[in-house]
Short mmCIF file of C-alpha atoms in Angstrom, two decimals:
data_model
loop_
_atom_site.label_atom_id
_atom_site.label_comp_id
_atom_site.label_asym_id
_atom_site.label_seq_id
_atom_site.Cartn_x
_atom_site.Cartn_y
_atom_site.Cartn_z
CA MET A 11 0.00 0.00 0.00
CA LYS A 12 2.84 2.42 0.83
CA GLU A 13 4.39 1.84 -2.62
CA VAL A 14 1.07 2.59 -4.34
CA LEU A 15 0.66 5.81 -2.35
CA ARG A 16 4.22 6.87 -3.23
CA GLU A 17 3.66 6.16 -6.95
CA ASN A 18 0.42 8.16 -6.92
CA ALA A 19 2.11 11.07 -5.12
CA LEU A 20 5.03 11.12 -7.58
CA GLU A 21 2.70 11.02 -10.58
CA SER A 22 0.55 13.84 -9.17
CA GLU A 23 3.64 15.96 -8.47
CA ALA A 24 5.00 15.45 -12.00
CA ILE A 25 1.64 16.30 -13.60
CA HIS A 26 1.41 19.44 -11.46
CA ILE A 27 4.91 20.50 -12.62
CA LEU A 28 4.06 19.91 -16.30
CA ARG A 29 0.89 22.00 -15.98
CA GLU A 30 2.91 24.76 -14.28
CA VAL A 31 5.26 24.76 -17.28
CA ILE A 32 2.37 25.45 -19.65
CA ALA A 33 0.99 28.10 -17.28
CA GLN A 34 4.27 29.95 -16.78
CA PHE A 35 6.22 29.63 -20.03
CA GLU A 36 5.55 30.63 -23.63
CA LYS A 37 7.62 28.09 -25.57
CA PRO A 38 8.48 24.86 -23.77
CA VAL A 39 9.97 21.70 -25.28
CA LEU A 40 10.41 18.17 -23.97
CA LEU A 41 13.91 16.78 -24.43
CA PHE A 42 13.47 13.23 -25.69
CA SER A 43 16.29 10.69 -25.96
CA GLY A 44 14.16 7.57 -26.39
CA GLY A 45 15.24 6.41 -22.93
CA LYS A 46 12.99 5.19 -20.13
CA ASP A 47 12.96 8.53 -18.27
CA SER A 48 11.90 10.65 -21.23
CA ILE A 49 9.40 7.97 -22.26
CA THR A 50 7.93 8.22 -18.75
CA LEU A 51 7.76 12.00 -19.15
CA VAL A 52 5.79 11.57 -22.37
CA ARG A 53 3.25 9.36 -20.59
CA LEU A 54 2.96 11.90 -17.77
CA ALA A 55 2.46 14.70 -20.31
CA GLN A 56 -0.29 12.70 -22.00
CA LYS A 57 -2.07 12.41 -18.65
CA ALA A 58 -1.45 16.04 -17.69
CA PHE A 59 -3.19 17.44 -20.78
CA TYR A 60 -5.67 14.68 -21.70
CA PRO A 61 -7.89 14.72 -23.74
CA ALA A 62 -5.82 17.31 -25.64
CA LYS A 63 -2.56 16.35 -27.33
CA ILE A 64 0.77 17.08 -25.69
CA PRO A 65 1.04 20.87 -26.17
CA PHE A 66 4.77 21.11 -26.86
CA PRO A 67 7.20 19.43 -29.28
CA LEU A 68 9.75 16.76 -28.43
CA MET A 69 13.39 17.44 -29.25
CA HIS A 70 16.22 14.93 -29.65
CA ILE A 71 19.87 15.97 -29.72
CA ASP A 72 21.17 13.15 -31.89
CA THR A 73 24.85 12.33 -31.36
CA GLY A 74 24.86 10.06 -34.42
CA HIS A 75 26.05 7.28 -32.13
CA ASN A 76 22.65 6.27 -30.79
CA PHE A 77 21.54 2.68 -30.51
CA PRO A 78 19.55 1.85 -33.68
CA GLU A 79 16.81 0.26 -31.56
CA THR A 80 16.30 3.58 -29.78
CA ILE A 81 16.00 5.61 -32.97
CA GLU A 82 13.49 3.13 -34.41
CA PHE A 83 11.46 3.33 -31.20
CA ARG A 84 11.62 7.17 -31.15
CA ASP A 85 10.26 7.53 -34.66
CA ARG A 86 7.49 4.98 -34.13
CA LEU A 87 6.34 6.58 -30.85
CA VAL A 88 6.23 10.08 -32.34
CA GLU A 89 4.16 8.83 -35.26
CA GLU A 90 1.72 7.05 -32.93
CA LEU A 91 1.32 10.14 -30.72
CA GLY A 92 1.07 12.60 -33.59
CA VAL A 93 3.41 15.06 -31.89
CA GLU A 94 6.11 17.22 -33.45
CA LEU A 95 9.67 15.90 -33.21
CA ILE A 96 12.64 18.23 -33.63
CA VAL A 97 16.01 16.56 -34.24
CA ARG A 98 19.31 18.40 -34.20
CA HIS A 99 22.52 16.58 -35.05
CA VAL A 100 25.90 16.81 -33.32
CA GLN A 101 27.46 15.78 -36.64
CA ASP A 102 26.48 19.17 -38.15
CA ASN A 103 28.59 21.03 -35.58
CA ILE A 104 31.49 18.61 -36.15
CA ASP A 105 31.29 19.16 -39.91
CA SER A 106 31.25 22.94 -39.51
CA GLY A 107 34.25 22.86 -37.17
CA LYS A 108 32.26 24.34 -34.28
CA VAL A 109 33.16 21.38 -32.06
CA LYS A 110 36.00 18.90 -32.30
CA GLU A 111 35.38 15.20 -32.09
CA GLU A 112 37.45 13.25 -29.58
CA SER A 113 39.62 10.33 -30.63
CA GLY A 114 41.15 7.38 -28.88
CA LYS A 115 40.11 4.73 -26.43
CA TYR A 116 37.67 6.83 -24.40
CA ALA A 117 36.38 9.09 -27.15
CA SER A 118 32.73 10.06 -26.75
CA ARG A 119 30.29 12.48 -28.34
CA ASN A 120 28.39 12.94 -25.10
CA MET A 121 30.08 16.23 -24.23
CA LEU A 122 29.49 17.52 -27.75
CA GLN A 123 25.72 17.44 -27.24
CA THR A 124 25.88 20.63 -25.16
CA GLU A 125 26.77 22.94 -28.04
CA THR A 126 24.06 21.46 -30.25
CA LEU A 127 21.49 21.74 -27.46
CA LEU A 128 22.32 25.40 -26.77
CA ASP A 129 22.15 26.19 -30.49
CA ALA A 130 18.71 24.56 -30.74
CA ILE A 131 17.38 26.44 -27.69
CA GLU A 132 18.45 29.73 -29.30
CA GLU A 133 17.21 28.72 -32.77
CA PHE A 134 13.67 27.97 -31.55
CA GLY A 135 13.55 30.42 -28.64
CA PHE A 136 12.63 27.78 -26.10
CA ASP A 137 12.18 29.23 -22.61
CA ALA A 138 11.67 25.91 -20.80
CA CYS A 139 13.31 22.57 -21.57
CA ILE A 140 11.66 19.61 -19.82
CA GLY A 141 13.96 16.70 -19.06
CA GLY A 142 14.00 13.37 -17.30
CA ALA A 143 16.96 13.89 -14.97
CA ARG A 144 16.51 12.47 -11.46
CA ARG A 145 18.26 13.43 -8.24
CA ASP A 146 19.20 9.83 -7.43
CA GLU A 147 21.27 9.47 -10.62
CA GLU A 148 24.30 11.54 -9.75
CA LYS A 149 25.39 14.04 -7.10
CA ALA A 150 25.41 17.07 -9.43
CA ARG A 151 21.85 16.30 -10.49
CA ALA A 152 20.89 16.03 -6.82
CA LYS A 153 21.74 19.72 -6.39
CA GLU A 154 19.35 21.01 -9.05
CA ARG A 155 15.97 22.59 -8.42
CA VAL A 156 12.84 21.43 -10.27
CA PHE A 157 12.86 24.77 -12.14
CA SER A 158 16.59 25.21 -12.78
CA VAL A 159 17.53 28.55 -14.34
CA ARG A 160 20.21 28.80 -17.05
CA ASP A 161 21.77 32.12 -17.96
CA ASP A 162 21.89 33.54 -21.48
CA PHE A 163 25.00 31.44 -22.15
CA GLY A 164 23.18 28.26 -21.07
CA GLN A 165 25.26 27.97 -17.93
CA TRP A 166 24.14 26.70 -14.51
CA ASP A 167 25.33 28.25 -11.24
CA GLU A 168 24.75 25.77 -8.44
CA LYS A 169 25.53 28.42 -5.79
CA ASN A 170 22.91 30.85 -7.04
CA GLN A 171 19.70 28.83 -7.21
CA ARG A 172 16.23 29.87 -6.13
CA PRO A 173 14.68 28.27 -3.08
CA GLU A 174 11.70 26.01 -3.81
CA VAL A 175 9.26 25.82 -0.93
CA PHE A 176 6.62 23.09 -0.98
CA ASP A 177 5.08 23.02 -4.51
CA MET A 178 5.63 26.70 -5.34
CA LEU A 179 7.58 26.96 -8.60
CA ASN A 180 8.97 30.29 -9.78
CA GLY A 181 9.31 30.45 -13.55
CA ARG A 182 10.22 34.12 -13.80
CA ILE A 183 13.24 34.59 -16.05
CA ASP A 184 15.09 37.51 -17.61
CA LEU A 185 15.64 38.04 -21.33
CA GLY A 186 17.93 35.34 -22.71
CA GLN A 187 17.54 32.99 -19.76
CA ASN A 188 15.74 29.68 -19.91
CA VAL A 189 14.70 27.07 -17.40
CA ARG A 190 15.47 23.38 -17.32
CA VAL A 191 12.48 21.60 -15.77
CA PHE A 192 12.75 18.23 -14.04
CA PRO A 193 9.28 16.81 -13.25
CA ILE A 194 10.66 13.46 -12.05
CA SER A 195 13.49 14.84 -9.91
CA ASN A 196 12.16 13.07 -6.83
CA TRP A 197 11.78 9.67 -8.52
CA THR A 198 14.30 6.87 -8.16
CA GLU A 199 15.31 4.46 -10.90
CA LEU A 200 13.09 1.85 -9.25
CA ASP A 201 10.15 4.31 -9.20
CA VAL A 202 10.51 4.79 -12.97
CA TRP A 203 10.63 1.07 -13.69
CA SER A 204 7.70 0.36 -11.36
CA TYR A 205 5.67 3.09 -13.11
CA ILE A 206 6.52 1.66 -16.54
CA GLU A 207 5.36 -1.74 -15.31
CA LYS A 208 2.14 -0.38 -13.79
CA GLU A 209 1.28 1.71 -16.86
CA ASN A 210 2.35 -1.03 -19.30
CA ILE A 211 4.49 1.48 -21.20
CA GLU A 212 6.40 0.23 -24.24
CA ILE A 213 10.18 0.78 -24.14
CA PRO A 214 13.06 0.03 -26.57
CA SER A 215 14.07 -3.61 -26.81
CA ILE A 216 17.66 -3.01 -25.63
CA TYR A 217 16.36 -2.54 -22.08
CA PHE A 218 15.59 -6.27 -22.01
CA ALA A 219 18.04 -9.17 -21.97
CA HIS A 220 19.17 -10.21 -25.44
CA LYS A 221 22.13 -11.97 -27.03
CA ARG A 222 24.73 -9.47 -28.25
CA SER A 223 28.28 -9.39 -29.57
CA ILE A 224 30.31 -7.65 -26.87
CA PHE A 225 33.81 -7.14 -25.54
CA TRP A 226 35.13 -6.32 -22.08
CA ARG A 227 37.11 -3.21 -21.14
CA ASP A 228 37.86 -1.80 -17.69
CA GLY A 229 35.44 -4.32 -16.18
CA LEU A 230 32.56 -3.01 -18.33
CA ILE A 231 30.70 -4.63 -21.23
CA TRP A 232 30.73 -2.81 -24.58
CA SER A 233 28.67 -3.48 -27.68
CA ALA A 234 30.76 -4.78 -30.59
CA GLU A 235 27.90 -4.48 -33.07
CA ASP A 236 28.74 -1.01 -34.34
CA ASP A 237 32.09 0.52 -35.28
CA VAL A 238 31.37 3.76 -33.39
CA VAL A 239 32.51 1.97 -30.23
CA TYR A 240 36.32 1.98 -30.13
CA ARG A 241 37.85 -1.50 -29.79
CA GLU A 242 41.50 -2.47 -29.70
CA GLU A 243 42.76 -5.49 -31.62
CA ASP A 244 43.42 -7.53 -28.49
CA GLU A 245 39.90 -6.93 -27.12
CA THR A 246 38.13 -10.18 -27.99
CA VAL A 247 34.53 -10.23 -29.17
CA GLU A 248 32.21 -12.80 -27.63
CA GLU A 249 28.47 -13.36 -27.36
CA GLN A 250 26.71 -12.75 -24.05
CA VAL A 251 23.16 -12.20 -22.85
CA VAL A 252 23.06 -8.56 -21.74
CA ARG A 253 20.78 -5.57 -21.44
CA PHE A 254 21.27 -1.80 -21.08
CA ARG A 255 20.15 0.19 -18.04
CA THR A 256 20.55 3.48 -19.92
CA VAL A 257 20.43 4.28 -23.64
CA GLY A 258 22.95 7.08 -23.95
CA ASP A 259 25.56 7.53 -26.64
CA MET A 260 26.86 4.08 -27.67
CA SER A 261 30.47 5.18 -27.27
CA CYS A 262 30.10 5.73 -23.52
CA THR A 263 27.26 3.40 -22.48
CA ALA A 264 28.04 -0.10 -21.25
CA ALA A 265 25.72 -3.07 -20.86
CA VAL A 266 25.19 -5.38 -17.89
CA LEU A 267 24.89 -9.15 -17.78
CA SER A 268 21.21 -9.87 -17.26
CA GLU A 269 18.45 -12.42 -17.53
CA ALA A 270 15.68 -9.82 -17.33
CA TYR A 271 13.48 -10.62 -20.32
CA THR A 272 10.32 -8.87 -19.10
CA ILE A 273 9.50 -5.64 -17.29
CA THR A 274 8.73 -7.65 -14.14
CA ASP A 275 12.20 -9.23 -14.39
CA VAL A 276 13.75 -5.76 -14.78
CA VAL A 277 11.98 -4.42 -11.67
CA SER A 278 13.13 -7.45 -9.70
CA GLU A 279 16.71 -7.02 -10.97
CA ILE A 280 16.81 -3.32 -10.03
CA ARG A 281 15.49 -4.09 -6.54
CA SER A 282 18.44 -6.42 -5.89
CA SER A 283 21.13 -4.44 -7.74
CA ARG A 284 23.99 -2.90 -5.77
CA ILE A 285 25.41 -1.05 -8.79
CA SER A 286 24.15 2.43 -9.61
CA GLU A 287 22.46 3.07 -12.93
CA ARG A 288 25.24 5.45 -14.05
CA GLY A 289 27.91 2.98 -13.06
CA ALA A 290 27.78 1.83 -16.68
CA ARG A 291 28.41 5.33 -18.11
CA ILE A 292 32.11 5.85 -18.74
CA ASP A 293 31.68 9.64 -19.23
CA ASP A 294 30.72 9.95 -15.55
CA LYS A 295 34.00 8.31 -14.52
CA ARG A 296 36.31 10.89 -16.09
CA SER A 297 36.55 12.75 -12.78
CA GLU A 298 34.71 13.15 -9.48
CA ALA A 299 33.01 16.28 -10.82
CA ALA A 300 32.54 15.22 -14.46
CA MET A 301 28.76 15.69 -14.50
CA GLU A 302 28.88 18.97 -12.56
CA LYS A 303 31.42 20.37 -15.00
CA ARG A 304 29.24 19.40 -17.97
CA LYS A 305 26.14 20.89 -16.36
CA LYS A 306 27.87 24.22 -15.70
CA GLN A 307 28.64 24.38 -19.42
CA GLY A 308 25.02 23.80 -20.35
CA TYR A 309 24.68 20.01 -20.48
CA PHE A 310 21.34 18.69 -19.43
#
């Protein structure tokens, strides 16, 4: 009974936040990666504005190194919902010389998303960007408010944030500023999975156990099914049954050994896991403050 009450409270809070976004901002957008958190946000937005359609577009910052299963799912979901999807590509900024692609063993395009995101916010004039970040993911994300103000350079100042008392959300911004909005800040990874199970929400197939060609590096499991993931000659490819707990850029997202073939299996696996969700993201391991540094520069 306590779990049901908590789920209902979290859903009500998220719906309240989404309605506040529409009430307080002129041009919001929902940042959509095709991952479980942004998929959950889409379901919450459907409920918040039913029977009307979701009243803002979805936007994907495509690194070009996304899992093919995620892109296929993204396009199918958008078509089913009949909502607008905006896609901006990191590759365009690489081609123009605006950003420089990394090379080597730990090269990733994850950092390069920031420039493309900031360009898109300016291009469309978005004043609120709704995202699926949660406080339990990482310590820098734990510091953020639900309405998190970015300056006119897209930067976040963790020492100069507004207080948020109870459910009062202050969306007042100056010219050039925008707000990152996190309706599921107070959810845990287990809350998200339990909600997906309860709502019977479809998710990309890579979240479930499947046989995959992989190789091991630094104790993590990397997909060997696409050449965007760097592999040295002595790193041997083998087949294992794995799944992914996150669906970030392929070049920095590792899999986990798993026998979770259904959503019920996934919920059970998460309940017993002692490894954090972001433990399989190599970009978070670059330094103790890797995420905080990215967020200060405008990363989501």
